[in-house]
Amino acid sequence: MKSAVETLNPTRVRLTVEVPFEELKDSLDAAYKKINQQVTVKGFRKGKIPARVIDQRFGRGAVLEEAVNDALPKFYTDAVNEAELNPLGQPEVDITELKDGETLNFTAEVDIRPTVEIPDYSGIEVEVDAVEVSDEDVEKSVEQLRERFASTSPVERAAQDGDVLTLDLQAKVDGEVLEDGVADGVSYTIGSGELLDGIDEAVKGLEAGGEATFASELKGGSAAGKEAEVTVKVSQVAARELPELDDDFAQLASEFDTLEELRADSRKRLANMKQYDQATQAQERVLDKLLELVEIPVPEKLLEDEINTRKHNLEHHQLGQMGLDLEKYLELQGKTAEEFETETREAAVKGIKTQFVLDELVKQENLNVSQEELTEHLMRRASSSGMSPDQFAQAVVEQGQVPLLVGEVARGKALAAVVEKATVKDTNGEIVDLDDEEDEEAETAEAAATESADAEQAEEKADDKAGKAEEKTEG
């Protein structure tokens, strides 16, 4: 077999492959054997039909087609390995010449990983928010905790902001009561915004036994997105009562004995959260600066797959769980379809470039992933997915996603190495030492690196199709 490589652009090549016919012998034998098992010819036992009879009855062309489809993947792989290419996704294969007994010639166009040159990144400087916790922040946190311990008691007066109502609801569309449009005994806090648009105005001023009708667009159910006539009846009005802010409350709501101890703990927790946010900002801004330093061409097919993956995940997973479609989501976000397309494309480009750059850094820095690091990452991913670590690990293994997780951890380590050499200052001009937050740094680095996981999945999906596509030939 002889092969040559022609570079079409920085991310795409054309392989030209010439295969002597004798190298098809094994595939031809396999083709005759396969056809033997599939057909019956009178006078011959199944599986014992001579090759000449198969040629006469079914045509030599059918045998050649079967043999070529069987052999192409191996010849293509050999040519890729010989040229030391890193293909991305499926090749476009075209058989240019097939002469029985003489030769098989074909071309294969395929996207490849671009060459990435990593420049000196030690001079990167970024600014992040300072870690500052005000007295107002602390009081807001304590007040939120106080709200959780509020109690309610029925009152005989008109409903007002903050009251907790018990409601019976009925929704009609085009004058017909919806099958899933009736609900009794619903608890609702006025001002929470948790039910339907317009309900607050409808129930304010009503006493127990009062009733009102209003129009609202349904957010979910069988008539989601449609305008409905909603009748609401108040069966109870209850006032919320907040506990006194004192030492007794601190003992009720926490493990502390005094309110001051509770406030001090709230301040500490808020500072930790802001430090985590600061570390996240540092990761994201250092990554953006790094990407600005590197010129990376993006393969169009890989970009298309990445965009489609992001859209699919949004529409069929995230929005589906919220009972929204893309049109309604864009309306709520105040975005046009064109703006959404632009943002999705920009995010996809960034995800692919991030993967290429961090993968190159992993190679340059000879970064390895230990079993302990992989386990810790798996635990974090399991927690965010809502699955138990055992369930998540089993799903990862069954779906063959272990290399994907290893890649995420390795990229996280690569990004952490870049951040370590960067100068990070807060808005007060103070140098931020992220070494004091090693756990947060590792976690946020992996989170930033995981942004490229969709790109890798799109690449893997394309690679999965490659074997099948290689068998589809054009004469």
C-alpha positions as MATLAB code, in Angstrom:
seq = 'MKSAVETLNPTRVRLTVEVPFEELKDSLDAAYKKINQQVTVKGFRKGKIPARVIDQRFGRGAVLEEAVNDALPKFYTDAVNEAELNPLGQPEVDITELKDGETLNFTAEVDIRPTVEIPDYSGIEVEVDAVEVSDEDVEKSVEQLRERFASTSPVERAAQDGDVLTLDLQAKVDGEVLEDGVADGVSYTIGSGELLDGIDEAVKGLEAGGEATFASELKGGSAAGKEAEVTVKVSQVAARELPELDDDFAQLASEFDTLEELRADSRKRLANMKQYDQATQAQERVLDKLLELVEIPVPEKLLEDEINTRKHNLEHHQLGQMGLDLEKYLELQGKTAEEFETETREAAVKGIKTQFVLDELVKQENLNVSQEELTEHLMRRASSSGMSPDQFAQAVVEQGQVPLLVGEVARGKALAAVVEKATVKDTNGEIVDLDDEEDEEAETAEAAATESADAEQAEEKADDKAGKAEEKTEG';
ca = [
       0.000    0.000    0.000;
       1.198    3.502   -0.872;
      -0.255    6.720    0.528;
       0.303   10.458    0.220;
      -1.008   13.420    2.206;
      -2.191   16.737    0.760;
      -2.878   19.602    3.193;
      -6.093   21.342    2.164;
      -6.054   23.847    5.046;
      -4.591   23.934    8.578;
      -7.301   21.589    9.843;
      -8.077   19.348    6.868;
      -6.077   16.926    4.718;
      -6.666   14.592    1.794;
      -5.141   11.122    1.855;
      -4.532    9.421   -1.499;
      -4.139    5.664   -1.093;
      -3.118    3.013   -3.630;
      -3.698   -0.630   -2.654;
      -2.308   -3.547   -4.715;
      -5.083   -6.032   -5.372;
      -3.293   -8.899   -3.600;
      -3.713   -6.997   -0.328;
      -7.483   -7.473   -0.714;
      -7.164  -11.288   -0.607;
      -8.187  -11.705    3.057;
     -11.170   -9.406    2.583;
     -12.206  -11.202   -0.599;
     -12.074  -14.570    1.189;
     -14.147  -13.100    4.020;
     -16.649  -11.688    1.502;
     -17.150  -15.084   -0.186;
     -17.548  -16.694    3.238;
     -20.114  -14.103    4.348;
     -22.152  -14.393    1.131;
     -21.961  -18.179    1.436;
     -23.722  -17.985    4.787;
     -26.403  -15.629    3.489;
     -27.553  -17.276    0.253;
     -28.818  -20.662   -0.963;
     -28.086  -22.273   -4.311;
     -29.828  -25.478   -5.351;
     -27.437  -28.417   -5.498;
     -24.986  -26.988   -2.954;
     -24.955  -27.207    0.812;
     -25.180  -23.884    2.709;
     -21.701  -22.494    3.149;
     -20.203  -24.787    0.491;
     -20.993  -22.790   -2.656;
     -17.883  -22.402   -4.870;
     -16.625  -18.869   -5.548;
     -17.189  -19.232   -9.313;
     -20.878  -20.080   -8.693;
     -21.308  -17.042   -6.448;
     -19.722  -14.889   -9.180;
     -22.097  -16.362  -11.795;
     -25.267  -16.152   -9.707;
     -24.730  -12.921   -7.777;
     -22.027  -11.119   -9.706;
     -18.379  -10.490   -8.984;
     -19.301   -6.841   -8.285;
     -21.249   -7.775   -5.144;
     -18.236   -9.671   -3.819;
     -15.864   -6.788   -4.575;
     -18.179   -4.302   -2.874;
     -18.329   -6.459    0.260;
     -14.548   -6.942    0.255;
     -13.787   -3.245   -0.224;
     -16.205   -2.194    2.533;
     -14.463   -4.679    4.813;
     -10.932   -3.569    3.908;
     -11.298    0.225    3.694;
     -11.228    0.971    7.452;
      -7.932   -0.893    7.869;
      -6.286    0.753    4.837;
      -7.509    4.165    5.983;
      -6.183    3.586    9.528;
      -2.830    2.385    8.176;
      -2.540    5.524    6.028;
      -3.414    7.764    8.996;
      -0.830    6.067   11.199;
       1.816    6.175    8.484;
       1.294    9.937    8.100;
       1.158   10.397   11.905;
      -2.124   12.318   11.699;
      -4.581   13.110   14.508;
      -7.933   12.839   12.717;
     -11.096   14.424   14.043;
     -14.365   12.781   13.131;
     -15.353   10.853   10.063;
     -13.487   10.911    6.747;
     -15.142   11.514    3.408;
     -14.052    8.477    1.368;
     -14.167    8.329   -2.423;
     -13.065    5.256   -4.412;
     -11.310    6.708   -7.450;
     -10.354    3.430   -9.122;
     -11.208   -0.238   -8.613;
      -9.855   -2.684  -11.184;
     -10.565   -6.334  -10.502;
      -7.303   -8.179  -10.082;
      -5.215   -5.004  -10.405;
      -5.672   -2.157   -7.930;
      -7.843   -0.236   -5.486;
      -7.312    3.528   -5.270;
      -9.225    5.849   -2.957;
      -9.049    9.266   -1.342;
     -10.105   10.230    2.178;
     -10.615   13.802    3.324;
     -10.659   14.312    7.078;
     -10.332   17.062    9.676;
      -7.239   16.900   11.844;
      -6.146   18.486   15.097;
      -4.358   21.728   14.299;
      -0.791   22.284   15.430;
      -0.894   24.431   18.578;
       2.106   26.552   19.500;
       1.953   27.587   23.166;
       3.751   30.923   23.707;
       5.290   32.141   26.980;
       2.333   32.736   29.268;
       4.194   33.724   32.424;
       3.387   37.401   31.867;
      -0.395   37.007   32.046;
      -2.016   39.489   34.434;
      -5.691   39.556   35.447;
      -7.855   41.444   37.911;
     -10.504   39.829   40.117;
     -13.014   41.058   42.678;
     -11.668   41.703   46.158;
     -12.892   39.478   48.988;
     -14.906   41.909   51.078;
     -17.784   41.006   53.381;
     -19.807   43.975   54.604;
     -22.029   44.190   57.683;
     -24.932   44.452   55.247;
     -23.935   41.128   53.648;
     -23.882   39.462   57.068;
     -27.267   40.861   58.081;
     -28.779   39.761   54.776;
     -27.483   36.224   55.357;
     -28.837   36.120   58.909;
     -32.169   37.502   57.698;
     -32.422   34.725   55.074;
     -31.854   32.176   57.840;
     -34.510   33.917   59.928;
     -36.973   33.652   57.029;
     -36.493   29.868   57.019;
     -37.657   29.691   60.624;
     -40.738   31.839   60.112;
     -44.052   30.489   61.385;
     -47.578   31.175   60.123;
     -50.894   31.697   61.851;
     -54.369   32.175   60.291;
     -55.744   35.744   60.344;
     -59.201   37.145   59.665;
     -58.330   40.030   57.387;
     -57.620   40.814   53.735;
     -54.517   39.242   52.200;
     -51.418   41.416   51.850;
     -47.781   41.133   50.782;
     -45.913   38.335   52.550;
     -49.036   36.444   53.641;
     -49.242   32.691   53.048;
     -52.487   31.723   51.317;
     -54.173   28.384   50.804;
     -55.706   28.435   47.314;
     -57.926   26.442   44.981;
     -57.122   27.037   41.306;
     -58.918   26.299   38.045;
     -57.579   27.110   34.560;
     -59.639   27.340   31.372;
     -58.438   27.660   27.788;
     -61.011   28.625   25.163;
     -63.713   28.188   27.816;
     -62.782   24.563   28.575;
     -61.378   23.479   31.957;
     -58.035   21.743   31.426;
     -57.655   18.184   32.721;
     -54.460   19.211   34.469;
     -55.737   22.717   35.188;
     -57.345   22.088   38.588;
     -55.445   22.215   41.900;
     -56.793   22.417   45.455;
     -55.069   23.339   48.705;
     -52.109   25.050   47.066;
     -49.884   27.009   49.463;
     -48.657   30.328   48.059;
     -46.745   33.260   49.538;
     -47.775   36.593   48.044;
     -44.804   38.198   46.328;
     -42.820   34.988   45.885;
     -43.458   34.846   42.128;
     -43.699   31.056   42.301;
     -47.043   30.561   40.557;
     -48.685   32.476   37.729;
     -48.141   35.987   36.464;
     -50.939   38.218   37.747;
     -51.872   36.089   40.747;
     -50.511   38.565   43.302;
     -52.759   41.357   42.029;
     -55.727   38.963   41.948;
     -55.470   37.713   45.560;
     -54.334   40.867   47.351;
     -57.247   42.262   49.318;
     -59.191   38.976   49.349;
     -60.234   37.406   52.634;
     -60.827   33.694   53.290;
     -63.693   32.606   50.997;
     -62.899   35.335   48.473;
     -62.588   34.560   44.774;
     -61.101   36.261   41.701;
     -60.526   35.556   38.026;
     -57.539   36.748   35.985;
     -55.779   36.023   32.690;
     -52.306   34.504   32.636;
     -49.994   32.601   30.302;
     -49.505   29.046   31.582;
     -45.884   28.123   32.336;
     -46.257   24.337   32.182;
     -48.659   21.450   31.644;
     -50.648   20.420   28.595;
     -51.370   24.039   27.570;
     -47.970   25.570   28.363;
     -47.521   28.917   26.665;
     -51.250   29.457   26.100;
     -53.358   32.261   27.567;
     -55.706   30.905   30.243;
     -58.579   32.236   32.336;
     -57.659   31.357   35.906;
     -60.115   31.320   38.795;
     -58.560   31.453   42.249;
     -60.388   30.948   45.545;
     -58.779   31.782   48.901;
     -59.593   29.239   51.610;
     -57.181   30.625   54.237;
     -55.065   33.715   54.884;
     -52.100   33.234   57.231;
     -49.606   35.825   58.429;
     -45.906   34.991   58.589;
     -44.222   35.651   61.914;
     -40.453   35.938   62.107;
     -38.567   34.889   65.252;
     -36.815   37.587   67.298;
     -33.157   38.100   66.427;
     -31.592   37.122   69.731;
     -29.529   34.409   71.373;
     -32.562   32.117   71.521;
     -32.852   32.312   67.733;
     -29.121   31.517   67.350;
     -29.598   28.399   69.476;
     -32.711   27.413   67.493;
     -31.204   27.926   64.035;
     -27.577   26.869   64.564;
     -25.050   25.176   66.817;
     -24.081   28.539   68.343;
     -25.119   29.903   71.714;
     -25.195   33.601   70.852;
     -26.338   35.776   67.967;
     -22.864   37.294   67.694;
     -21.322   33.846   67.219;
     -23.895   33.150   64.504;
     -23.042   36.440   62.777;
     -19.315   35.667   62.981;
     -19.897   32.262   61.382;
     -21.997   33.875   58.638;
     -19.171   36.324   57.935;
     -16.672   33.458   57.681;
     -18.903   31.442   55.329;
     -19.523   34.482   53.113;
     -15.782   35.140   52.929;
     -15.184   31.515   51.883;
     -17.838   31.809   49.173;
     -16.301   35.031   47.869;
     -12.865   33.405   47.854;
     -14.291   30.561   45.791;
     -15.857   33.094   43.396;
     -12.524   34.913   43.250;
     -10.688   31.692   42.352;
     -13.291   30.975   39.661;
     -12.844   34.477   38.233;
      -9.079   34.010   38.175;
      -9.388   30.721   36.273;
     -11.802   32.141   33.709;
      -9.866   35.364   33.120;
      -6.488   33.654   32.895;
      -7.965   31.186   30.395;
      -9.347   34.062   28.304;
      -5.923   35.753   28.292;
      -4.233   32.496   27.343;
      -6.611   31.941   24.427;
      -5.883   35.484   23.208;
      -2.185   34.574   22.954;
      -2.749   31.500   20.766;
      -3.833   31.362   17.131;
      -5.965   28.234   16.691;
      -7.905   27.353   13.535;
     -11.150   25.521   14.326;
     -12.293   22.597   12.124;
     -15.716   23.491   10.712;
     -17.205   20.000   11.076;
     -16.127   19.743   14.695;
     -17.537   23.221   15.342;
     -20.847   22.224   13.761;
     -21.038   19.108   15.969;
     -20.211   21.165   19.061;
     -22.900   23.750   18.299;
     -25.468   20.999   17.730;
     -24.470   19.296   21.005;
     -24.941   22.527   22.955;
     -28.311   23.232   21.369;
     -29.486   19.670   21.987;
     -28.460   19.768   25.652;
     -30.207   23.102   26.159;
     -33.446   22.231   24.379;
     -33.874   18.583   25.395;
     -32.400   18.580   28.886;
     -32.207   21.977   30.590;
     -35.276   23.648   29.077;
     -37.288   20.424   29.042;
     -36.907   20.101   32.799;
     -38.201   23.657   33.215;
     -41.180   23.140   30.921;
     -39.871   25.675   28.408;
     -39.157   25.588   24.701;
     -36.390   27.557   22.984;
     -38.730   30.309   21.793;
     -40.041   30.967   25.309;
     -36.537   30.794   26.763;
     -35.267   33.426   24.336;
     -38.255   35.608   25.163;
     -37.484   35.379   28.898;
     -33.812   36.108   28.210;
     -34.662   39.055   25.993;
     -32.601   37.617   23.133;
     -33.273   37.219   19.439;
     -32.682   33.933   17.615;
     -29.737   35.588   15.836;
     -28.159   36.639   19.144;
     -28.620   33.118   20.500;
     -26.944   31.611   17.423;
     -24.021   34.031   17.726;
     -23.540   33.373   21.444;
     -23.771   29.601   20.967;
     -21.210   29.702   18.184;
     -18.820   31.873   20.223;
     -19.126   29.548   23.229;
     -18.548   26.510   21.003;
     -15.429   28.064   19.463;
     -14.093   28.857   22.944;
     -14.808   25.314   24.144;
     -12.924   23.752   21.225;
      -9.978   26.136   21.505;
      -9.810   25.516   25.250;
      -9.617   21.788   24.653;
      -6.867   22.097   22.039;
      -4.734   24.487   24.122;
      -5.064   22.611   27.418;
      -4.474   19.237   25.753;
      -1.246   20.629   24.272;
      -0.227   21.917   27.721;
      -0.911   18.485   29.216;
       1.526   17.010   26.682;
       4.169   19.696   27.139;
       4.064   19.529   30.927;
       3.813   15.706   30.997;
       0.826   15.923   33.337;
      -0.636   12.653   34.602;
      -3.846   11.945   36.488;
      -3.667    9.804   39.617;
      -6.436    7.465   40.735;
      -7.022    9.713   43.753;
      -7.447   12.802   41.556;
      -9.834   10.959   39.258;
     -11.888    9.709   42.218;
     -12.143   13.199   43.721;
     -13.279   14.613   40.374;
     -15.788   11.802   39.948;
     -17.235   12.574   43.406;
     -17.666   16.241   42.499;
     -19.295   15.410   39.167;
     -21.608   12.891   40.851;
     -22.688   15.517   43.382;
     -23.515   18.066   40.674;
     -25.420   15.452   38.653;
     -27.663   14.470   41.564;
     -26.465   10.859   41.407;
     -24.676    8.829   44.042;
     -20.934    8.318   43.404;
     -21.532    4.594   42.743;
     -24.338    5.301   40.267;
     -22.320    7.987   38.511;
     -19.213    5.783   38.324;
     -21.233    2.897   36.887;
     -22.793    5.177   34.258;
     -19.365    6.566   33.331;
     -17.913    3.076   32.863;
     -20.920    1.737   30.929;
     -20.866    4.718   28.539;
     -17.101    4.512   28.071;
     -16.642    8.019   29.476;
     -13.649    7.324   31.760;
     -11.173    8.882   29.266;
     -13.425   11.957   29.137;
     -13.172   12.416   32.911;
      -9.420   11.806   32.856;
      -9.156   14.516   30.191;
     -11.150   16.959   32.316;
      -8.850   16.436   35.302;
      -5.705   16.715   33.168;
      -6.926   19.937   31.573;
      -7.798   21.273   35.013;
      -4.223   20.618   36.128;
      -2.882   22.301   32.996;
      -4.983   25.410   33.593;
      -3.990   25.479   37.278;
      -0.340   25.450   36.169;
      -0.964   28.499   33.963;
      -2.758   30.340   36.771;
       0.136   29.579   39.119;
       2.478   31.552   36.832;
       0.011   34.395   36.244;
      -0.185   37.617   38.265;
      -3.616   37.916   39.859;
      -4.587   41.174   41.555;
      -7.855   42.171   43.181;
      -9.720   45.426   42.586;
      -7.819   46.956   45.524;
      -4.529   46.329   43.747;
      -3.526   43.563   46.150;
      -1.796   40.410   44.874;
      -4.069   37.377   45.283;
      -2.278   34.245   46.434;
      -4.391   31.371   45.142;
      -2.050   28.883   46.841;
      -4.059   29.593   49.985;
      -7.086   28.064   48.276;
      -5.644   24.907   46.718;
      -8.869   22.898   46.923;
     -10.915   25.702   45.370;
      -8.266   26.250   42.718;
      -8.238   22.590   41.712;
     -12.008   22.394   41.612;
     -12.508   25.606   39.648;
      -9.713   24.692   37.234;
     -11.462   21.408   36.478;
     -14.759   23.268   36.084;
     -13.190   25.656   33.574;
     -11.546   22.780   31.740;
     -14.840   20.877   31.711;
     -16.224   23.678   29.532;
     -14.408   21.887   26.717;
     -16.008   18.522   27.540;
     -18.885   19.098   25.100;
     -16.308   19.700   22.389;
     -14.608   16.408   23.197;
     -17.958   14.611   23.229;
     -18.786   16.087   19.832;
     -15.394   14.907   18.615;
     -15.971   11.418   20.032;
     -19.424   11.210   18.460;
     -17.898   12.110   15.122;
     -15.179    9.502   15.633;
     -17.826    6.882   16.461;
     -19.419    7.578   13.101;
     -16.090    7.274   11.338;
     -15.996    3.492   11.160;
     -19.449    3.391    9.623;
     -18.765    6.212    7.229;
     -15.611    4.597    5.989;
     -17.706    1.711    4.755;
     -19.915    4.006    2.669;
     -18.114    4.285   -0.628;
     -18.733    6.060   -3.871;
     -17.763    4.279   -7.056;
];
